[in-house]
PDB file of C-alpha atoms in Angstrom:
ATOM      1  CA  UNK A   1       0.000   0.000   0.000  1.00 68.00           C
ATOM      2  CA  UNK A   2       1.225   3.487  -0.808  1.00 82.00           C
ATOM      3  CA  UNK A   3       1.704   5.962   2.001  1.00 85.00           C
ATOM      4  CA  UNK A   4       1.064   9.368   0.450  1.00 91.00           C
ATOM      5  CA  UNK A   5       1.218  12.778   2.119  1.00 88.00           C
ATOM      6  CA  UNK A   6      -2.068  14.360   3.094  1.00 90.00           C
ATOM      7  CA  UNK A   7      -0.600  17.789   3.814  1.00 90.00           C
ATOM      8  CA  UNK A   8       1.135  18.657   0.541  1.00 87.00           C
ATOM      9  CA  UNK A   9       0.677  17.891  -3.152  1.00 91.00           C
ATOM     10  CA  UNK A  10       2.270  14.997  -4.978  1.00 91.00           C
ATOM     11  CA  UNK A  11       5.785  15.886  -6.067  1.00 88.00           C
ATOM     12  CA  UNK A  12       8.391  14.020  -8.060  1.00 87.00           C
ATOM     13  CA  UNK A  13       9.990  12.891  -4.801  1.00 86.00           C
ATOM     14  CA  UNK A  14       6.692  11.328  -3.709  1.00 89.00           C
ATOM     15  CA  UNK A  15       6.306   9.788  -7.145  1.00 90.00           C
ATOM     16  CA  UNK A  16       9.748   8.168  -6.953  1.00 89.00           C
ATOM     17  CA  UNK A  17       9.100   6.705  -3.502  1.00 89.00           C
ATOM     18  CA  UNK A  18       5.718   5.422  -4.763  1.00 90.00           C
ATOM     19  CA  UNK A  19       7.408   3.698  -7.673  1.00 89.00           C
ATOM     20  CA  UNK A  20       9.542   1.761  -5.185  1.00 88.00           C
ATOM     21  CA  UNK A  21       6.512   0.832  -3.065  1.00 88.00           C
ATOM     22  CA  UNK A  22       4.243  -0.386  -5.896  1.00 87.00           C
ATOM     23  CA  UNK A  23       4.458  -4.158  -6.146  1.00 83.00           C
ATOM     24  CA  UNK A  24       4.551  -4.308  -9.955  1.00 83.00           C
ATOM     25  CA  UNK A  25       7.298  -4.790 -12.528  1.00 84.00           C
ATOM     26  CA  UNK A  26       9.113  -1.518 -13.267  1.00 84.00           C
ATOM     27  CA  UNK A  27       7.921  -1.358 -16.856  1.00 84.00           C
ATOM     28  CA  UNK A  28       4.279  -1.655 -15.748  1.00 85.00           C
ATOM     29  CA  UNK A  29       4.672   0.908 -12.962  1.00 86.00           C
ATOM     30  CA  UNK A  30       6.277   3.463 -15.221  1.00 87.00           C
ATOM     31  CA  UNK A  31       3.895   2.670 -18.067  1.00 88.00           C
ATOM     32  CA  UNK A  32       0.698   3.166 -16.075  1.00 87.00           C
ATOM     33  CA  UNK A  33       2.002   6.490 -14.770  1.00 88.00           C
ATOM     34  CA  UNK A  34       3.070   7.620 -18.231  1.00 86.00           C
ATOM     35  CA  UNK A  35       6.772   7.689 -17.360  1.00 88.00           C
ATOM     36  CA  UNK A  36       9.721   6.727 -19.497  1.00 85.00           C
ATOM     37  CA  UNK A  37      12.928   5.387 -18.025  1.00 85.00           C
ATOM     38  CA  UNK A  38      14.625   8.644 -19.069  1.00 87.00           C
ATOM     39  CA  UNK A  39      12.022  10.825 -17.345  1.00 85.00           C
ATOM     40  CA  UNK A  40      12.273   8.731 -14.175  1.00 85.00           C
ATOM     41  CA  UNK A  41      16.069   9.109 -14.307  1.00 83.00           C
ATOM     42  CA  UNK A  42      15.725  12.874 -14.732  1.00 80.00           C
ATOM     43  CA  UNK A  43      13.464  13.047 -11.662  1.00 81.00           C
ATOM     44  CA  UNK A  44      16.060  11.106  -9.662  1.00 79.00           C
ATOM     45  CA  UNK A  45      18.834  13.425 -10.838  1.00 77.00           C
ATOM     46  CA  UNK A  46      16.787  16.489  -9.844  1.00 75.00           C
ATOM     47  CA  UNK A  47      16.154  15.283  -6.291  1.00 72.00           C
ATOM     48  CA  UNK A  48      17.403  17.593  -3.541  1.00 63.00           C
ATOM     49  CA  UNK A  49      18.234  20.472  -5.900  1.00 66.00           C
ATOM     50  CA  UNK A  50      17.539  23.891  -4.400  1.00 58.00           C
ATOM     51  CA  UNK A  51      15.380  22.444  -1.607  1.00 55.00           C
ATOM     52  CA  UNK A  52      12.460  22.217  -4.001  1.00 58.00           C
ATOM     53  CA  UNK A  53      10.321  19.467  -5.375  1.00 68.00           C
ATOM     54  CA  UNK A  54       8.484  19.526  -8.671  1.00 81.00           C
ATOM     55  CA  UNK A  55       4.771  18.932  -8.886  1.00 85.00           C
ATOM     56  CA  UNK A  56       3.764  16.005 -11.071  1.00 88.00           C
ATOM     57  CA  UNK A  57       1.003  16.275 -13.660  1.00 89.00           C
ATOM     58  CA  UNK A  58      -2.397  16.340 -11.981  1.00 92.00           C
ATOM     59  CA  UNK A  59      -3.641  13.066 -13.583  1.00 93.00           C
ATOM     60  CA  UNK A  60      -0.591  11.258 -12.202  1.00 93.00           C
ATOM     61  CA  UNK A  61      -1.082  12.737  -8.728  1.00 94.00           C
ATOM     62  CA  UNK A  62      -4.763  11.781  -8.680  1.00 95.00           C
ATOM     63  CA  UNK A  63      -3.991   8.264  -9.940  1.00 94.00           C
ATOM     64  CA  UNK A  64      -1.444   7.749  -7.155  1.00 93.00           C
ATOM     65  CA  UNK A  65      -3.918   8.973  -4.533  1.00 95.00           C
ATOM     66  CA  UNK A  66      -6.643   6.734  -5.985  1.00 94.00           C
ATOM     67  CA  UNK A  67      -4.364   3.667  -5.901  1.00 91.00           C
ATOM     68  CA  UNK A  68      -3.329   4.485  -2.321  1.00 91.00           C
ATOM     69  CA  UNK A  69      -6.914   4.728  -1.066  1.00 90.00           C
ATOM     70  CA  UNK A  70      -8.575   1.935  -3.045  1.00 89.00           C
ATOM     71  CA  UNK A  71      -7.540  -1.543  -1.885  1.00 81.00           C
ATOM     72  CA  UNK A  72      -8.001  -4.547  -4.129  1.00 82.00           C
ATOM     73  CA  UNK A  73      -7.486  -2.780  -7.455  1.00 84.00           C
ATOM     74  CA  UNK A  74      -6.545  -4.959 -10.386  1.00 82.00           C
ATOM     75  CA  UNK A  75      -4.820  -3.259 -13.266  1.00 78.00           C
ATOM     76  CA  UNK A  76      -7.131  -3.720 -16.254  1.00 78.00           C
ATOM     77  CA  UNK A  77      -5.814  -4.929 -19.570  1.00 76.00           C
ATOM     78  CA  UNK A  78      -8.517  -3.167 -21.574  1.00 82.00           C
ATOM     79  CA  UNK A  79      -8.649   0.611 -21.608  1.00 88.00           C
ATOM     80  CA  UNK A  80     -11.792   2.411 -22.703  1.00 91.00           C
ATOM     81  CA  UNK A  81     -11.603   5.213 -25.200  1.00 91.00           C
ATOM     82  CA  UNK A  82     -12.563   8.557 -23.692  1.00 92.00           C
ATOM     83  CA  UNK A  83     -15.970   8.348 -25.437  1.00 91.00           C
ATOM     84  CA  UNK A  84     -16.556   4.841 -24.031  1.00 93.00           C
ATOM     85  CA  UNK A  85     -15.530   6.073 -20.592  1.00 94.00           C
ATOM     86  CA  UNK A  86     -17.983   8.972 -20.796  1.00 93.00           C
ATOM     87  CA  UNK A  87     -20.824   6.695 -21.844  1.00 92.00           C
ATOM     88  CA  UNK A  88     -20.086   4.134 -19.113  1.00 94.00           C
ATOM     89  CA  UNK A  89     -19.618   6.734 -16.378  1.00 94.00           C
ATOM     90  CA  UNK A  90     -22.695   8.734 -17.275  1.00 92.00           C
ATOM     91  CA  UNK A  91     -24.900   5.636 -17.454  1.00 93.00           C
ATOM     92  CA  UNK A  92     -23.789   4.556 -13.949  1.00 94.00           C
ATOM     93  CA  UNK A  93     -25.393   7.600 -12.303  1.00 91.00           C
ATOM     94  CA  UNK A  94     -29.143   8.180 -11.924  1.00 88.00           C
ATOM     95  CA  UNK A  95     -28.589  11.808 -12.955  1.00 87.00           C
ATOM     96  CA  UNK A  96     -25.753  12.188 -15.437  1.00 80.00           C
ATOM     97  CA  UNK A  97     -22.887  14.357 -14.239  1.00 83.00           C
ATOM     98  CA  UNK A  98     -22.142  17.380 -16.389  1.00 85.00           C
ATOM     99  CA  UNK A  99     -19.297  17.050 -18.862  1.00 84.00           C
ATOM    100  CA  UNK A 100     -17.362  19.796 -17.114  1.00 80.00           C
ATOM    101  CA  UNK A 101     -17.688  17.906 -13.815  1.00 87.00           C
ATOM    102  CA  UNK A 102     -15.888  14.921 -15.357  1.00 92.00           C
ATOM    103  CA  UNK A 103     -12.677  16.416 -16.716  1.00 92.00           C
ATOM    104  CA  UNK A 104     -11.208  18.189 -13.681  1.00 92.00           C
ATOM    105  CA  UNK A 105     -11.371  15.166 -11.334  1.00 94.00           C
ATOM    106  CA  UNK A 106      -9.297  13.258 -13.898  1.00 94.00           C
ATOM    107  CA  UNK A 107      -6.665  15.995 -13.687  1.00 92.00           C
ATOM    108  CA  UNK A 108      -7.535  17.465 -17.077  1.00 91.00           C
ATOM    109  CA  UNK A 109      -8.827  20.838 -18.232  1.00 89.00           C
ATOM    110  CA  UNK A 110     -12.535  21.528 -17.816  1.00 90.00           C
ATOM    111  CA  UNK A 111     -13.406  21.196 -21.512  1.00 89.00           C
ATOM    112  CA  UNK A 112     -11.749  17.806 -22.170  1.00 91.00           C
ATOM    113  CA  UNK A 113     -14.922  15.697 -21.757  1.00 91.00           C
ATOM    114  CA  UNK A 114     -16.851  18.002 -24.091  1.00 90.00           C
ATOM    115  CA  UNK A 115     -14.220  17.438 -26.760  1.00 90.00           C
ATOM    116  CA  UNK A 116     -14.295  13.671 -26.181  1.00 90.00           C
ATOM    117  CA  UNK A 117     -18.038  13.608 -26.658  1.00 88.00           C
ATOM    118  CA  UNK A 118     -17.540  15.297 -30.040  1.00 88.00           C
ATOM    119  CA  UNK A 119     -14.792  12.794 -30.922  1.00 83.00           C
ATOM    120  CA  UNK A 120     -11.896  15.223 -30.541  1.00 80.00           C
ATOM    121  CA  UNK A 121      -8.650  14.947 -28.520  1.00 69.00           C
ATOM    122  CA  UNK A 122      -9.152  11.299 -27.674  1.00 71.00           C
ATOM    123  CA  UNK A 123      -5.652  10.761 -26.242  1.00 78.00           C
ATOM    124  CA  UNK A 124      -5.462  12.066 -22.670  1.00 83.00           C
ATOM    125  CA  UNK A 125      -2.410  11.549 -20.458  1.00 85.00           C
ATOM    126  CA  UNK A 126      -1.590   7.895 -19.849  1.00 89.00           C
ATOM    127  CA  UNK A 127      -2.323   8.251 -16.136  1.00 91.00           C
ATOM    128  CA  UNK A 128      -5.782   9.677 -16.952  1.00 92.00           C
ATOM    129  CA  UNK A 129      -6.422   6.701 -19.245  1.00 92.00           C
ATOM    130  CA  UNK A 130      -5.431   4.318 -16.432  1.00 93.00           C
ATOM    131  CA  UNK A 131      -7.778   6.165 -14.064  1.00 94.00           C
ATOM    132  CA  UNK A 132     -10.629   5.775 -16.567  1.00 94.00           C
ATOM    133  CA  UNK A 133      -9.916   2.055 -16.876  1.00 94.00           C
ATOM    134  CA  UNK A 134      -9.729   1.526 -13.107  1.00 95.00           C
ATOM    135  CA  UNK A 135     -12.969   3.438 -12.530  1.00 95.00           C
ATOM    136  CA  UNK A 136     -14.937   1.466 -15.131  1.00 94.00           C
ATOM    137  CA  UNK A 137     -13.277  -1.960 -14.760  1.00 92.00           C
ATOM    138  CA  UNK A 138     -15.929  -3.187 -12.310  1.00 91.00           C
ATOM    139  CA  UNK A 139     -19.419  -2.041 -13.298  1.00 91.00           C
ATOM    140  CA  UNK A 140     -20.727  -2.526  -9.753  1.00 93.00           C
ATOM    141  CA  UNK A 141     -18.163  -0.082  -8.332  1.00 93.00           C
ATOM    142  CA  UNK A 142     -18.149   2.744 -10.880  1.00 95.00           C
ATOM    143  CA  UNK A 143     -20.013   5.224  -8.682  1.00 95.00           C
ATOM    144  CA  UNK A 144     -17.910   4.411  -5.593  1.00 95.00           C
ATOM    145  CA  UNK A 145     -14.659   4.634  -7.503  1.00 95.00           C
ATOM    146  CA  UNK A 146     -15.706   7.889  -9.160  1.00 96.00           C
ATOM    147  CA  UNK A 147     -16.478   9.358  -5.744  1.00 95.00           C
ATOM    148  CA  UNK A 148     -13.018   8.329  -4.504  1.00 96.00           C
ATOM    149  CA  UNK A 149     -11.371   9.908  -7.546  1.00 96.00           C
ATOM    150  CA  UNK A 150     -13.293  13.162  -7.069  1.00 95.00           C
ATOM    151  CA  UNK A 151     -12.261  13.256  -3.381  1.00 95.00           C
ATOM    152  CA  UNK A 152      -8.620  12.629  -4.281  1.00 95.00           C
ATOM    153  CA  UNK A 153      -8.762  15.318  -6.988  1.00 95.00           C
ATOM    154  CA  UNK A 154     -10.286  17.773  -4.512  1.00 94.00           C
ATOM    155  CA  UNK A 155      -7.524  17.023  -1.987  1.00 94.00           C
ATOM    156  CA  UNK A 156      -4.751  17.432  -4.553  1.00 93.00           C
ATOM    157  CA  UNK A 157      -6.321  20.644  -5.886  1.00 92.00           C
ATOM    158  CA  UNK A 158      -6.645  22.108  -2.389  1.00 91.00           C
ATOM    159  CA  UNK A 159      -3.010  21.305  -1.640  1.00 90.00           C
ATOM    160  CA  UNK A 160      -1.989  23.017  -4.889  1.00 88.00           C
ATOM    161  CA  UNK A 161      -4.134  26.057  -4.106  1.00 87.00           C
ATOM    162  CA  UNK A 162      -6.638  25.380  -6.892  1.00 88.00           C
ATOM    163  CA  UNK A 163     -10.394  25.832  -6.436  1.00 87.00           C
ATOM    164  CA  UNK A 164     -11.956  23.152  -8.639  1.00 85.00           C
ATOM    165  CA  UNK A 165     -15.351  24.849  -8.395  1.00 85.00           C
ATOM    166  CA  UNK A 166     -14.063  27.840 -10.344  1.00 85.00           C
ATOM    167  CA  UNK A 167     -10.971  26.479 -12.116  1.00 84.00           C
ATOM    168  CA  UNK A 168     -10.876  25.875 -15.836  1.00 84.00           C
ATOM    169  CA  UNK A 169      -7.737  23.766 -15.606  1.00 86.00           C
ATOM    170  CA  UNK A 170      -5.030  22.538 -13.270  1.00 87.00           C
ATOM    171  CA  UNK A 171      -2.684  25.271 -14.459  1.00 76.00           C
ATOM    172  CA  UNK A 172       0.304  25.226 -16.723  1.00 58.00           C
ATOM    173  CA  UNK A 173       2.969  22.583 -16.854  1.00 51.00           C
ATOM    174  CA  UNK A 174       4.073  21.281 -13.447  1.00 53.00           C
ATOM    175  CA  UNK A 175       6.461  23.656 -11.779  1.00 51.00           C
ATOM    176  CA  UNK A 176       8.592  23.916  -8.740  1.00 50.00           C
ATOM    177  CA  UNK A 177       6.631  23.855  -5.536  1.00 51.00           C
ATOM    178  CA  UNK A 178       7.825  25.194  -2.235  1.00 48.00           C
ATOM    179  CA  UNK A 179       5.793  24.021   0.728  1.00 50.00           C
ATOM    180  CA  UNK A 180       4.061  26.583   2.895  1.00 44.00           C
ATOM    181  CA  UNK A 181       6.196  27.216   5.927  1.00 41.00           C
ATOM    182  CA  UNK A 182       4.615  27.166   9.360  1.00 45.00           C
ATOM    183  CA  UNK A 183       6.171  29.331  12.086  1.00 46.00           C
ATOM    184  CA  UNK A 184       9.423  29.749  10.174  1.00 47.00           C
ATOM    185  CA  UNK A 185      10.140  26.018  10.107  1.00 46.00           C
ATOM    186  CA  UNK A 186      12.334  24.670   7.296  1.00 45.00           C
ATOM    187  CA  UNK A 187      10.689  23.166   4.192  1.00 45.00           C
ATOM    188  CA  UNK A 188       9.631  19.536   4.552  1.00 45.00           C
ATOM    189  CA  UNK A 189      10.389  18.114   1.119  1.00 43.00           C
ATOM    190  CA  UNK A 190       9.657  14.441   0.491  1.00 40.00           C
TER     191      UNK A 190
END
């Protein structure tokens, strides 16, 4: 089981420690998180530089939080297209969620689901695709898993200072993140 921080967003340091903790072959771990061996090596090389950590892409952060809080997940071998995901997710709820309410919890910009419905931009981040597959893999758990994902997205957004109720996206590319200091204490970088 992954032990993720609840008081700061997911950084590359957290991602690297999670890679060690996941009980999967390296190729699978990196693949489901959308990481190449070179990118993972770059993250390792950047550790401890300037007392900063870099935020990871929002879909990757949400996927890690979802994995950490959802026991008994089995990595699916079939991944739905974004349009299939939309159809499956929306049919699982008595009242369909709005398209804009679907994109942000997956770590994507607000308009992504609208584009998917029209057949456009059907290649989201790998980690978002894995999230979609994990959510819809068991038809009896779609609503529960979606609720977990939305809670994890809300937590990650809050820790990044993003208000998902008014945000249109998760911001630009991941950047350096310096933790908020309490009472002049030194940064706690993990």
